[in-house]
Amino acid sequence: MNLNDKVVYITGGSKGIGYGVAIKLLEAGAKVAISGRTLKTVEEAAKQLDAQDRVLPLASDVSKHGDEKAAVQKILDKWGQLDVVLANAGVGYFAPVDELEDDAWHKMIDTNLSGVFHTLKASVEALKKSKGYYITLASLAGTNFFASGAGYNATKFGVVGFTQAAMLDLRKYDIKVSTIMPGSVATHFAGNEPDEKDAWKIQPEDIGELVLDLLKMNPRTLPSKIEVRPTRPDKK
């Protein structure tokens, strides 16, 4: 895929992985729409990306299908097409299952799992027209369970299964579908403040490079599920 003038939509694109991917795709010539729940935050991120009219900031809560439908329509109104979607928005709350709050459970399910469905439903007709690419951001937590991760594990296991089934459903339209499953990434996730202590982790721009590699893959070949982890774990 030649990314010059291709249109990309990234949910959760104001910081972290989504922001790192946006940087790399803009460098490659794409037009990028980024969304988040607070428009002011997304607008500030768009200014930092400093790509003039090639960045579109959008307010959307992926847990609400109507928000995602409206976001995609704004992209189509501005640029007339949609070629790549990265369903990246996510939240995490961690506690033993007997202590996990009901509200935290539903926020994770609604954002991490229902969110990828809402984003796909909102964008799939545009992707059929462009023969585009739909990518979900899962996690190694989608195949490796851990204590105090029952809710998060449930959502990420679900994202992996959802994406793989969607891949089988949509390839007849020449839509490519993949899921990326990172290990530790240097982001603000779960209240972390990235600094030198996170140097050993995957960096957001590394995921951006991976997305570029997927988009440049020969169309006959589909890496449908990609695990990626730090080369060396933190030395504690």
XYZ file of C-alpha atoms in Angstrom:
236
model
C 0.000 0.000 0.000
C 1.403 3.376 -1.068
C 0.471 5.614 1.852
C 0.589 8.901 -0.017
C -2.912 10.366 0.300
C -4.284 7.263 2.025
C -6.680 8.013 4.887
C -6.186 6.405 8.295
C -8.424 6.489 11.377
C -6.842 5.802 14.789
C -9.001 5.518 17.905
C -7.306 6.523 21.141
C -4.880 8.528 19.033
C -4.094 11.439 21.342
C -1.268 9.699 23.213
C 0.568 6.421 23.670
C 0.483 3.784 20.954
C -2.119 5.577 18.851
C -0.082 8.773 18.849
C 3.115 6.891 18.010
C 1.432 5.193 15.063
C 0.049 8.531 13.873
C 3.564 9.998 13.789
C 4.900 7.187 11.615
C 1.955 7.175 9.209
C 2.112 10.939 8.754
C 5.829 10.631 8.013
C 4.901 8.077 5.338
C 2.506 10.535 3.669
C -0.875 9.421 5.010
C -3.759 11.601 6.146
C -4.642 10.677 9.712
C -7.759 11.167 11.830
C -7.255 10.638 15.558
C -10.012 10.346 18.122
C -10.418 10.416 21.875
C -13.175 11.064 24.360
C -12.195 14.714 24.949
C -11.935 16.943 21.887
C -9.603 19.445 23.564
C -7.069 16.703 24.313
C -7.236 15.388 20.749
C -6.895 18.886 19.300
C -3.775 19.466 21.394
C -2.310 16.187 20.129
C -3.133 17.174 16.538
C -1.242 20.458 17.016
C 1.773 18.563 18.335
C 1.714 16.296 15.291
C 2.132 19.488 13.258
C 0.973 18.087 9.923
C -1.323 20.952 8.940
C -4.378 19.737 7.034
C -3.317 16.071 7.109
C -4.540 15.571 10.699
C -8.200 15.531 11.734
C -8.983 15.573 15.495
C -12.254 13.929 16.484
C -14.181 13.432 19.718
C -15.568 9.914 20.033
C -16.253 7.447 22.833
C -15.778 4.052 21.184
C -18.147 2.448 23.677
C -20.939 4.296 21.838
C -21.656 3.120 18.310
C -23.259 6.453 17.429
C -20.036 8.296 18.285
C -17.987 6.060 16.018
C -20.501 6.325 13.190
C -20.368 10.124 13.422
C -16.548 10.117 13.540
C -16.262 8.007 10.402
C -18.768 10.225 8.618
C -16.656 13.296 9.434
C -13.624 11.563 7.934
C -15.554 10.745 4.767
C -16.933 14.273 4.578
C -13.413 15.726 4.771
C -11.413 13.291 2.663
C -13.952 11.152 0.819
C -12.406 7.803 1.663
C -11.113 5.590 4.459
C -8.302 3.121 3.816
C -6.951 1.996 7.190
C -8.507 1.779 10.652
C -6.553 1.127 13.851
C -8.876 0.257 16.756
C -6.508 1.210 19.534
C -8.610 2.789 22.323
C -8.476 0.867 25.564
C -8.576 1.034 29.372
C -7.325 -1.232 32.127
C -8.294 -1.812 35.756
C -6.465 -4.478 37.731
C -7.603 -6.224 40.899
C -8.268 -9.756 42.142
C -11.531 -10.952 40.665
C -13.299 -10.930 44.039
C -12.323 -7.247 44.455
C -12.882 -6.073 40.878
C -15.601 -3.440 40.833
C -18.628 -3.930 38.598
C -18.103 -0.494 37.059
C -14.486 -1.274 36.162
C -15.554 -4.543 34.514
C -18.139 -2.833 32.336
C -15.827 0.042 31.377
C -13.263 -2.467 30.094
C -15.840 -4.554 28.253
C -17.521 -1.502 26.731
C -14.283 0.173 25.620
C -11.829 -2.632 24.886
C -14.199 -5.185 23.379
C -17.445 -3.511 22.318
C -15.328 -0.580 21.118
C -13.538 -2.595 18.433
C -16.919 -3.872 17.229
C -18.394 -0.369 17.094
C -15.380 0.955 15.188
C -15.552 -1.853 12.661
C -19.313 -1.548 12.169
C -18.951 2.195 11.598
C -16.124 1.848 9.070
C -16.706 -1.449 7.282
C -18.673 -0.089 4.308
C -15.957 2.489 3.622
C -13.313 -0.229 3.920
C -15.206 -2.372 1.405
C -14.988 0.477 -1.093
C -11.282 1.062 -0.511
C -10.378 -2.622 -0.056
C -8.761 -1.381 3.090
C -7.157 -2.652 6.267
C -8.674 -3.037 9.763
C -6.216 -3.505 12.641
C -7.017 -4.046 16.311
C -4.648 -3.411 19.198
C -4.951 -6.406 21.501
C -2.217 -7.439 23.930
C -0.148 -10.419 25.014
C -2.771 -10.396 27.785
C -5.057 -11.764 25.067
C -3.279 -15.092 25.228
C -1.447 -15.019 28.584
C -3.622 -14.726 31.677
C -2.291 -13.290 34.930
C -3.465 -12.706 38.498
C -5.532 -9.533 39.016
C -6.144 -9.375 35.267
C -9.462 -11.215 34.966
C -11.365 -8.296 33.438
C -8.536 -7.078 31.212
C -7.710 -10.634 30.120
C -11.354 -11.236 29.257
C -11.457 -8.196 26.977
C -8.164 -8.878 25.234
C -8.882 -12.592 24.734
C -12.156 -11.349 23.228
C -10.428 -8.847 20.937
C -8.139 -11.550 19.568
C -11.051 -13.900 18.875
C -13.225 -11.148 17.432
C -10.492 -9.946 15.094
C -9.628 -13.391 13.795
C -13.281 -14.165 13.068
C -13.737 -10.765 11.410
C -10.722 -11.534 9.230
C -12.481 -14.639 7.907
C -15.725 -12.730 7.341
C -14.198 -9.769 5.515
C -11.460 -11.178 3.324
C -14.018 -11.934 0.594
C -14.265 -8.138 0.224
C -10.462 -7.866 -0.033
C -10.374 -6.221 3.393
C -7.294 -7.251 5.344
C -7.737 -7.710 9.094
C -4.982 -8.150 11.683
C -4.515 -7.928 15.418
C -1.331 -6.709 17.098
C -0.545 -8.138 20.537
C 2.144 -6.092 22.293
C 3.830 -6.836 25.561
C 5.111 -4.000 27.722
C 4.888 -0.623 25.942
C 6.116 2.724 27.302
C 2.773 4.545 27.525
C 0.561 6.322 30.080
C -1.574 3.179 30.411
C -2.843 2.369 33.916
C -1.453 5.613 35.322
C 2.155 5.109 34.215
C 4.241 8.196 33.463
C 6.779 7.197 30.767
C 10.394 8.139 31.535
C 13.872 6.588 31.494
C 12.636 3.653 33.583
C 10.633 2.549 30.530
C 13.576 2.550 28.112
C 13.622 -1.270 27.983
C 9.996 -1.414 26.841
C 8.563 -1.311 23.336
C 8.166 2.351 22.358
C 4.941 3.619 20.729
C 6.784 4.489 17.530
C 7.954 0.852 17.323
C 4.313 -0.168 16.973
C 4.052 2.537 14.304
C 6.866 0.862 12.384
C 5.073 -2.456 12.722
C 1.855 -0.991 11.322
C 3.839 0.405 8.385
C 5.310 -3.042 7.762
C 1.810 -4.546 7.688
C 0.573 -1.925 5.226
C 3.567 -2.481 2.945
C 3.122 -6.274 2.898
C 2.366 -7.797 -0.498
C -1.466 -7.974 -0.764
C -1.338 -11.731 -1.238
C 0.098 -12.178 2.275
C -1.678 -11.464 5.556
C 0.019 -11.555 8.985
C -3.285 -11.910 10.822
C -2.020 -12.144 14.421
C 1.246 -10.543 15.498
C 2.855 -10.957 18.907
C 5.500 -8.391 19.786
C 7.459 -8.054 23.013
C 10.504 -6.265 24.402
C 13.742 -7.904 23.299
C 14.962 -8.115 26.874
C 12.805 -7.848 30.008
C 13.446 -5.299 32.703
C 16.247 -6.224 35.073
C 14.838 -5.914 38.554
